[in-house]
XYZ file of N, CA and C in Angstrom:
522
model
N 0.764 -1.366 -0.224
C 0.095 0.007 -0.003
C 0.825 1.290 0.005
N 0.822 1.751 -0.979
C 1.734 3.175 -1.133
C 1.248 4.330 -0.332
N 0.167 4.283 0.273
C -0.298 5.395 1.267
C -0.016 5.038 2.737
N 0.535 3.784 2.920
C 1.119 3.500 4.210
C 2.165 4.536 4.756
N 2.121 4.608 6.066
C 3.123 5.511 6.660
C 4.117 4.904 7.339
N 5.167 5.271 7.908
C 6.192 4.812 8.719
C 7.304 3.832 7.953
N 7.597 2.975 8.566
C 8.627 1.988 7.727
C 8.309 1.209 6.603
N 7.045 1.176 6.347
C 6.634 0.521 5.199
C 6.525 1.158 4.131
N 6.532 2.485 4.197
C 6.604 3.611 2.944
C 7.810 3.332 2.140
N 7.684 3.306 0.966
C 8.772 3.098 0.025
C 9.669 4.459 -0.172
N 10.916 4.517 0.120
C 11.789 5.675 0.067
C 11.699 6.475 -1.247
N 11.508 5.381 -2.328
C 11.497 6.287 -3.729
C 10.332 7.221 -3.875
N 9.353 7.200 -2.995
C 8.297 8.116 -3.020
C 8.336 9.289 -1.923
N 9.623 9.392 -1.505
C 9.590 10.235 -0.294
C 10.486 11.537 -0.788
N 9.780 12.855 -0.135
C 10.640 13.930 -0.398
C 11.987 13.957 0.733
N 12.996 13.959 0.340
C 14.006 13.832 1.130
C 14.334 15.254 2.252
N 13.595 16.125 1.952
C 13.689 17.524 2.794
C 12.719 17.267 4.017
N 11.628 17.070 3.598
C 10.452 17.406 4.302
C 9.832 15.785 5.033
N 9.988 14.547 4.402
C 9.574 13.498 4.688
C 8.105 13.176 4.297
N 7.757 14.039 3.578
C 6.224 13.580 3.019
C 6.507 13.106 1.535
N 5.433 12.588 1.064
C 5.755 12.006 -0.257
C 6.246 12.970 -1.436
N 6.684 12.587 -2.376
C 7.273 13.365 -3.504
C 6.146 13.313 -4.704
N 6.211 13.887 -5.781
C 5.488 13.858 -6.870
C 5.451 12.639 -7.271
N 6.213 11.540 -7.501
C 6.146 10.158 -7.919
C 4.988 9.328 -6.726
N 5.255 9.634 -5.406
C 4.401 9.165 -4.715
C 3.047 9.526 -4.609
N 2.905 10.970 -5.019
C 1.523 11.458 -5.075
C 0.717 10.768 -6.138
N 1.369 10.724 -7.404
C 0.635 10.004 -8.514
C 0.473 8.830 -8.310
N 1.343 7.793 -7.659
C 0.886 6.411 -7.334
C -0.423 6.499 -6.390
N -0.482 7.424 -5.457
C -1.509 7.434 -4.527
C -2.685 7.635 -5.035
N -2.599 8.611 -5.850
C -3.828 9.208 -6.650
C -4.491 7.902 -7.615
N -3.491 7.274 -8.113
C -3.717 6.350 -9.093
C -4.845 5.277 -8.388
N -4.233 4.964 -6.948
C -4.882 4.123 -6.176
C -6.174 4.584 -5.713
N -6.204 5.865 -5.348
C -7.754 6.342 -5.072
C -8.524 6.514 -5.896
N -8.050 6.796 -7.337
C -8.739 6.855 -8.468
C -9.583 5.573 -8.751
N -8.618 4.659 -8.638
C -9.083 3.262 -9.151
C -10.486 2.637 -8.077
N -10.169 3.211 -6.744
C -11.135 2.758 -5.728
C -12.337 3.760 -5.954
N -12.259 4.746 -6.391
C -13.391 5.767 -6.622
C -14.048 5.070 -7.768
N -13.497 4.475 -8.955
C -14.298 3.971 -9.848
C -14.848 2.817 -9.559
N -14.120 1.765 -8.800
C -14.426 0.560 -8.611
C -15.511 0.627 -7.277
N -15.343 1.220 -6.236
C -16.261 1.463 -5.154
C -17.019 2.666 -4.920
N -16.775 3.738 -5.591
C -17.623 4.760 -5.808
C -17.020 5.695 -4.353
N -15.980 5.317 -3.709
C -15.335 5.952 -2.549
C -14.681 7.383 -3.136
N -15.388 8.324 -2.857
C -14.868 9.677 -3.456
C -13.595 10.241 -2.458
N -12.651 10.930 -3.017
C -11.443 11.517 -2.592
C -11.615 12.974 -2.996
N -10.797 13.736 -2.043
C -10.610 15.254 -2.740
C -8.900 15.522 -2.845
N -8.861 16.222 -3.743
C -7.492 16.710 -4.034
C -7.336 18.197 -3.786
N -6.200 18.685 -2.955
C -5.874 19.986 -2.752
C -4.524 20.489 -3.302
N -4.487 21.380 -4.253
C -3.278 21.913 -4.517
C -2.914 23.311 -3.850
N -1.708 23.217 -3.127
C -1.501 24.441 -2.280
C 0.037 24.803 -2.674
N -0.232 25.958 -2.966
C 1.190 26.888 -3.211
C 1.520 28.069 -2.174
N 2.561 28.042 -1.846
C 3.043 29.086 -0.807
C 3.880 30.027 -1.535
N 3.330 31.150 -1.851
C 4.263 32.432 -2.403
C 5.046 32.813 -1.067
N 6.415 33.364 -1.606
C 7.192 33.868 -0.789
C 8.511 32.898 -0.203
N 8.385 31.586 -0.663
C 9.493 30.631 -0.443
C 10.607 31.059 -1.132
N 10.417 31.524 -2.458
C 11.357 31.788 -3.567
C 12.281 32.938 -2.976
N 11.642 33.858 -2.363
C 12.164 35.193 -1.664
C 13.105 34.540 -0.448
N 12.569 33.679 0.636
C 13.349 33.203 1.409
C 14.593 32.432 0.817
N 14.449 31.710 -0.154
C 15.497 31.054 -0.486
C 16.613 31.933 -1.286
N 16.041 32.888 -1.973
C 17.212 33.880 -2.559
C 17.662 34.870 -1.449
N 16.926 35.153 -0.457
C 17.561 36.026 0.533
C 18.171 35.448 1.748
N 18.059 34.306 2.147
C 18.599 33.458 3.098
C 19.087 32.256 2.880
N 19.174 32.060 1.677
C 19.954 30.531 1.423
C 19.042 29.394 1.778
N 19.694 28.159 1.328
C 19.203 26.896 0.939
C 18.742 26.473 2.595
N 19.525 26.522 3.556
C 19.382 26.137 4.918
C 17.986 26.727 5.671
N 17.754 28.012 5.479
C 16.703 28.393 6.082
C 15.447 28.200 5.100
N 15.659 27.977 3.624
C 14.531 27.670 2.861
C 14.091 26.295 3.264
N 15.250 25.367 3.699
C 14.774 24.015 3.978
C 13.939 24.071 5.130
N 14.403 24.798 6.170
C 13.679 24.924 7.580
C 12.176 25.409 7.293
N 12.080 26.501 6.243
C 10.769 27.025 5.983
C 9.794 25.643 5.205
N 10.449 24.803 4.512
C 9.629 23.780 4.014
C 9.186 22.745 5.280
N 10.004 22.591 6.175
C 9.711 21.775 7.461
C 8.594 22.267 7.929
N 8.682 23.654 8.193
C 7.558 24.219 9.204
C 6.250 24.146 8.394
N 6.532 24.244 7.131
C 5.041 24.452 6.241
C 4.637 23.091 6.275
N 5.425 22.136 6.015
C 5.017 20.724 6.126
C 4.251 20.309 7.408
N 4.808 20.707 8.539
C 4.344 20.564 9.962
C 3.112 21.100 9.862
N 2.522 22.690 9.374
C 1.566 23.233 9.462
C 0.378 22.075 8.681
N 1.052 21.693 7.615
C -0.134 21.052 6.749
C -0.565 19.622 7.449
N 0.364 19.161 8.122
C 0.255 17.956 8.632
C -0.740 17.997 9.791
N -0.718 19.338 10.546
C -1.659 19.394 11.648
C -2.791 19.942 11.433
N -3.090 20.413 10.063
C -4.251 20.976 9.487
C -5.169 19.914 8.846
N -4.449 18.836 8.460
C -5.277 17.700 7.678
C -5.439 16.576 8.702
N -6.441 15.505 8.397
C -6.371 14.174 9.365
C -5.150 13.296 8.908
N -4.733 12.594 9.881
C -3.588 11.603 9.857
C -3.599 10.755 8.836
N -4.863 10.604 8.172
C -4.888 9.640 6.928
C -4.641 10.368 5.612
N -4.416 11.743 5.725
C -4.315 12.423 4.451
C -3.020 12.019 3.746
N -3.084 12.103 2.507
C -1.725 11.653 1.552
C -1.257 13.157 1.407
N 0.077 13.368 1.553
C 0.621 14.842 1.570
C 1.909 14.803 0.865
N 2.083 15.492 -0.104
C 3.123 15.491 -0.867
C 3.815 16.861 -1.078
N 5.095 16.996 -1.233
C 5.719 18.208 -1.732
C 5.997 17.822 -3.071
N 5.272 18.601 -4.066
C 5.801 18.558 -5.552
C 7.085 19.467 -5.942
N 6.922 20.467 -5.826
C 8.287 21.176 -6.242
C 8.079 22.511 -5.422
N 9.384 23.161 -4.870
C 9.262 24.329 -4.159
C 8.552 24.362 -3.188
N 7.593 25.208 -3.023
C 6.640 25.318 -2.024
C 5.317 25.067 -2.529
N 5.307 24.052 -3.452
C 4.002 23.508 -3.928
C 3.867 22.064 -3.289
N 2.464 21.987 -2.810
C 2.003 20.678 -2.011
C 0.798 20.359 -2.431
N 0.853 18.908 -2.490
C -0.563 18.233 -2.942
C -1.252 17.546 -1.618
N -2.480 17.445 -1.489
C -3.104 16.755 -0.375
C -4.313 16.209 -0.952
N -4.246 14.766 -0.231
C -5.562 13.972 -0.688
C -6.087 13.612 0.451
N -7.531 13.679 0.517
C -8.221 13.259 1.549
C -9.267 12.427 1.029
N -9.785 11.127 1.792
C -10.825 10.458 1.355
C -11.639 10.227 2.479
N -12.949 9.969 2.423
C -13.915 9.571 3.260
C -14.410 10.685 4.291
N -14.519 12.190 3.776
C -14.801 13.201 4.433
C -15.461 14.118 3.233
N -16.249 14.946 3.652
C -16.882 15.786 2.798
C -15.999 16.867 2.191
N -16.366 17.268 0.978
C -15.510 18.381 0.366
C -15.758 19.616 1.372
N -16.724 20.061 1.797
C -16.922 21.165 2.778
C -15.925 20.996 3.952
N -15.783 19.707 4.593
C -14.802 19.515 5.616
C -13.498 19.842 5.273
N -13.213 19.205 3.923
C -11.602 19.349 3.491
C -11.542 21.037 3.311
N -12.497 21.684 2.510
C -12.136 23.303 2.510
C -12.204 23.884 3.825
N -12.892 23.440 4.891
C -12.523 23.779 6.238
C -11.202 23.806 6.613
N -10.536 22.361 6.390
C -9.421 22.064 6.874
C -8.169 22.988 6.230
N -8.428 23.250 4.635
C -7.624 24.013 3.906
C -7.673 25.489 4.451
N -8.835 25.847 4.656
C -9.001 27.277 5.262
C -8.115 27.488 6.368
N -8.142 26.779 7.348
C -7.309 26.568 8.748
C -5.865 26.795 8.378
N -5.548 25.599 7.423
C -4.156 25.625 6.922
C -3.501 26.916 6.300
N -4.521 27.455 5.661
C -3.898 28.716 4.738
C -3.682 29.906 5.783
N -4.626 29.939 6.642
C -4.702 30.889 7.817
C -3.459 30.873 8.445
N -3.045 29.674 8.951
C -1.773 29.244 9.731
C -0.606 29.971 8.852
N -0.600 29.328 7.571
C 0.584 29.822 6.752
C 0.790 31.125 6.698
N -0.440 31.865 6.457
C -0.439 33.495 6.204
C 0.068 34.223 7.363
N -0.256 33.525 8.688
C 0.259 33.958 9.799
C 1.554 34.041 10.181
N 2.224 33.292 9.465
C 3.750 32.952 9.594
C 4.570 34.041 9.229
N 5.428 34.705 10.169
C 5.847 35.855 9.837
C 7.627 35.721 9.812
N 7.949 34.419 10.431
C 9.344 34.521 10.605
C 9.920 33.019 10.444
N 11.125 32.555 9.802
C 11.531 31.236 9.957
C 13.080 31.465 10.212
N 13.309 30.562 11.279
C 14.709 30.843 11.899
C 15.226 32.055 12.182
N 14.392 32.711 12.773
C 14.684 34.090 13.306
C 14.822 35.255 12.177
N 14.327 34.811 11.065
C 14.362 35.752 9.819
C 12.944 36.147 9.442
N 12.512 37.245 9.086
C 11.310 37.761 8.701
C 10.903 37.276 7.283
N 9.866 37.074 7.135
C 9.112 36.477 5.621
C 7.722 36.935 5.768
N 7.335 36.894 4.420
C 5.946 37.021 4.100
C 5.409 36.219 3.226
N 4.464 35.297 3.771
C 3.989 34.271 3.168
C 2.702 34.269 2.690
N 2.079 33.923 1.569
C 0.902 34.071 1.201
C 0.449 32.715 0.381
N -0.615 31.956 0.910
C -0.993 30.471 0.361
C -1.893 30.641 -0.745
N -1.988 29.902 -1.468
C -3.147 29.595 -2.433
C -3.428 28.414 -2.794
N -4.710 28.046 -3.154
C -4.869 26.783 -3.115
C -6.240 26.598 -4.178
N -6.172 25.460 -4.644
C -7.342 24.806 -5.584
C -7.876 23.491 -4.952
N -9.018 23.084 -5.033
C -9.400 21.918 -4.284
C -10.606 21.537 -5.241
N -10.712 19.949 -5.475
C -11.665 19.414 -6.006
C -11.985 17.976 -5.537
N -13.107 17.622 -5.883
C -13.571 16.271 -5.486
C -13.544 15.331 -6.394
N -13.468 14.244 -6.387
C -13.334 13.168 -7.545
C -14.701 13.100 -8.378
N -15.837 13.416 -8.000
C -16.925 13.507 -8.520
C -17.041 14.518 -9.371
N -16.392 15.803 -9.127
C -16.544 17.037 -9.746
C -15.759 16.950 -11.093
N -14.635 16.311 -11.186
C -13.921 16.244 -12.641
C -14.824 15.391 -13.518
N -14.587 15.579 -15.008
C -15.092 14.836 -15.742
C -14.568 13.385 -15.957
N -15.190 12.367 -16.272
C -14.630 10.968 -16.470
C -13.456 11.105 -17.349
N -12.329 10.491 -16.693
C -11.307 10.425 -17.488
C -10.298 11.739 -17.309
N -10.844 12.738 -16.740
C -10.063 13.942 -16.375
C -9.051 13.683 -15.302
N -7.967 14.110 -15.396
C -6.975 14.005 -14.122
C -7.130 15.138 -13.028
N -7.524 14.675 -12.094
C -7.689 15.465 -10.893
C -6.566 16.519 -10.444
N -5.258 16.176 -10.852
C -4.185 17.018 -10.558
C -4.558 18.272 -11.459
N -4.525 17.786 -12.744
C -4.839 19.027 -13.833
C -5.946 19.825 -13.513
N -6.975 19.314 -13.205
C -8.289 19.971 -13.081
C -8.122 21.030 -11.878
N -7.601 20.283 -10.646
C -7.426 21.191 -9.452
C -6.477 22.354 -9.745
N -5.442 22.137 -10.520
C -4.323 23.049 -10.771
C -4.933 24.292 -11.610
N -5.835 23.763 -12.498
C -6.364 24.812 -13.262
C -7.261 25.774 -12.306
N -7.862 25.153 -11.327
C -8.547 26.078 -10.477
C -7.719 26.934 -9.689
N -6.492 26.388 -9.000
C -5.517 27.011 -8.385
C -4.896 28.367 -9.284
N -4.819 28.134 -10.545
C -4.381 29.258 -11.420
C -5.474 30.148 -11.724
N -6.752 29.874 -11.777
C -7.795 30.668 -12.356
C -8.225 31.366 -11.051
N -7.615 31.075 -9.826
C -8.120 31.823 -8.800
C -9.294 31.399 -8.097
N -9.998 30.148 -8.588
C -10.990 29.410 -7.884
C -10.500 28.999 -6.779
N -10.890 29.420 -5.684
C -10.048 28.766 -4.444
C -11.141 27.986 -3.572
N -11.577 26.978 -4.220
C -12.367 25.904 -3.413
C -13.792 26.096 -3.792
N -14.605 27.165 -3.203
C -15.814 27.255 -3.170
C -16.461 27.877 -4.496
N -16.366 27.031 -5.501
C -16.846 27.503 -6.841
C -18.478 27.277 -7.040
N -19.321 28.163 -7.048
C -20.646 28.257 -7.096
C -21.077 27.305 -7.949
N -20.541 27.269 -9.257
C -20.963 26.410 -10.527
C -20.358 25.149 -10.266
N -19.547 24.578 -9.426
C -18.958 23.379 -9.477
C -19.929 22.176 -8.934
N -19.943 21.091 -9.441
C -20.911 19.935 -9.201
C -20.162 19.063 -8.229
N -20.183 19.598 -6.805
C -19.571 19.081 -5.808
C -20.591 18.379 -4.884
N -20.408 17.062 -4.453
C -21.182 16.556 -3.735
C -20.634 16.996 -2.040
N -21.734 17.464 -1.367
C -21.492 17.894 -0.040
C -20.974 16.519 0.965
N -21.462 15.350 0.800
C -21.167 14.311 1.641
C -20.479 13.251 0.572
N -19.097 12.794 1.311
C -18.706 11.559 0.554
C -18.871 10.420 1.140
């Protein structure tokens, strides 16, 4: 089981800086979640989270402080979502989070809390920083059949649709 945590997790799927999954692990997990959705109808949600300000910390303070920031962000994300959430660092300060078994409204509440905590962060390793978190969120039933949930959610992120799209076909209970 790719989603397994602890010693049973495959190191090929881990981000060495944060200890959460990397993009390869995320892809494998989404493949499993999507198959489960198609087979059993068990919905899942995907959140694409991007933290603006990481690049400035990296250029102003260097790799060591930037890595501390990534670890701090990972801690905030882990505390904001359920222990069963699949969390990945995709690149830079871009993260992916998958949740299953809870409603999209609950997921949106979790991501709202996460964004608030990230946006309140004003320093890392004793140095000042300004962070702004952006996100897109989708449920497996919201996307078209055959559409990749990562692409669909990233389109929402880039279009500025931060979760609560009035035109979305989102089931409120999973």
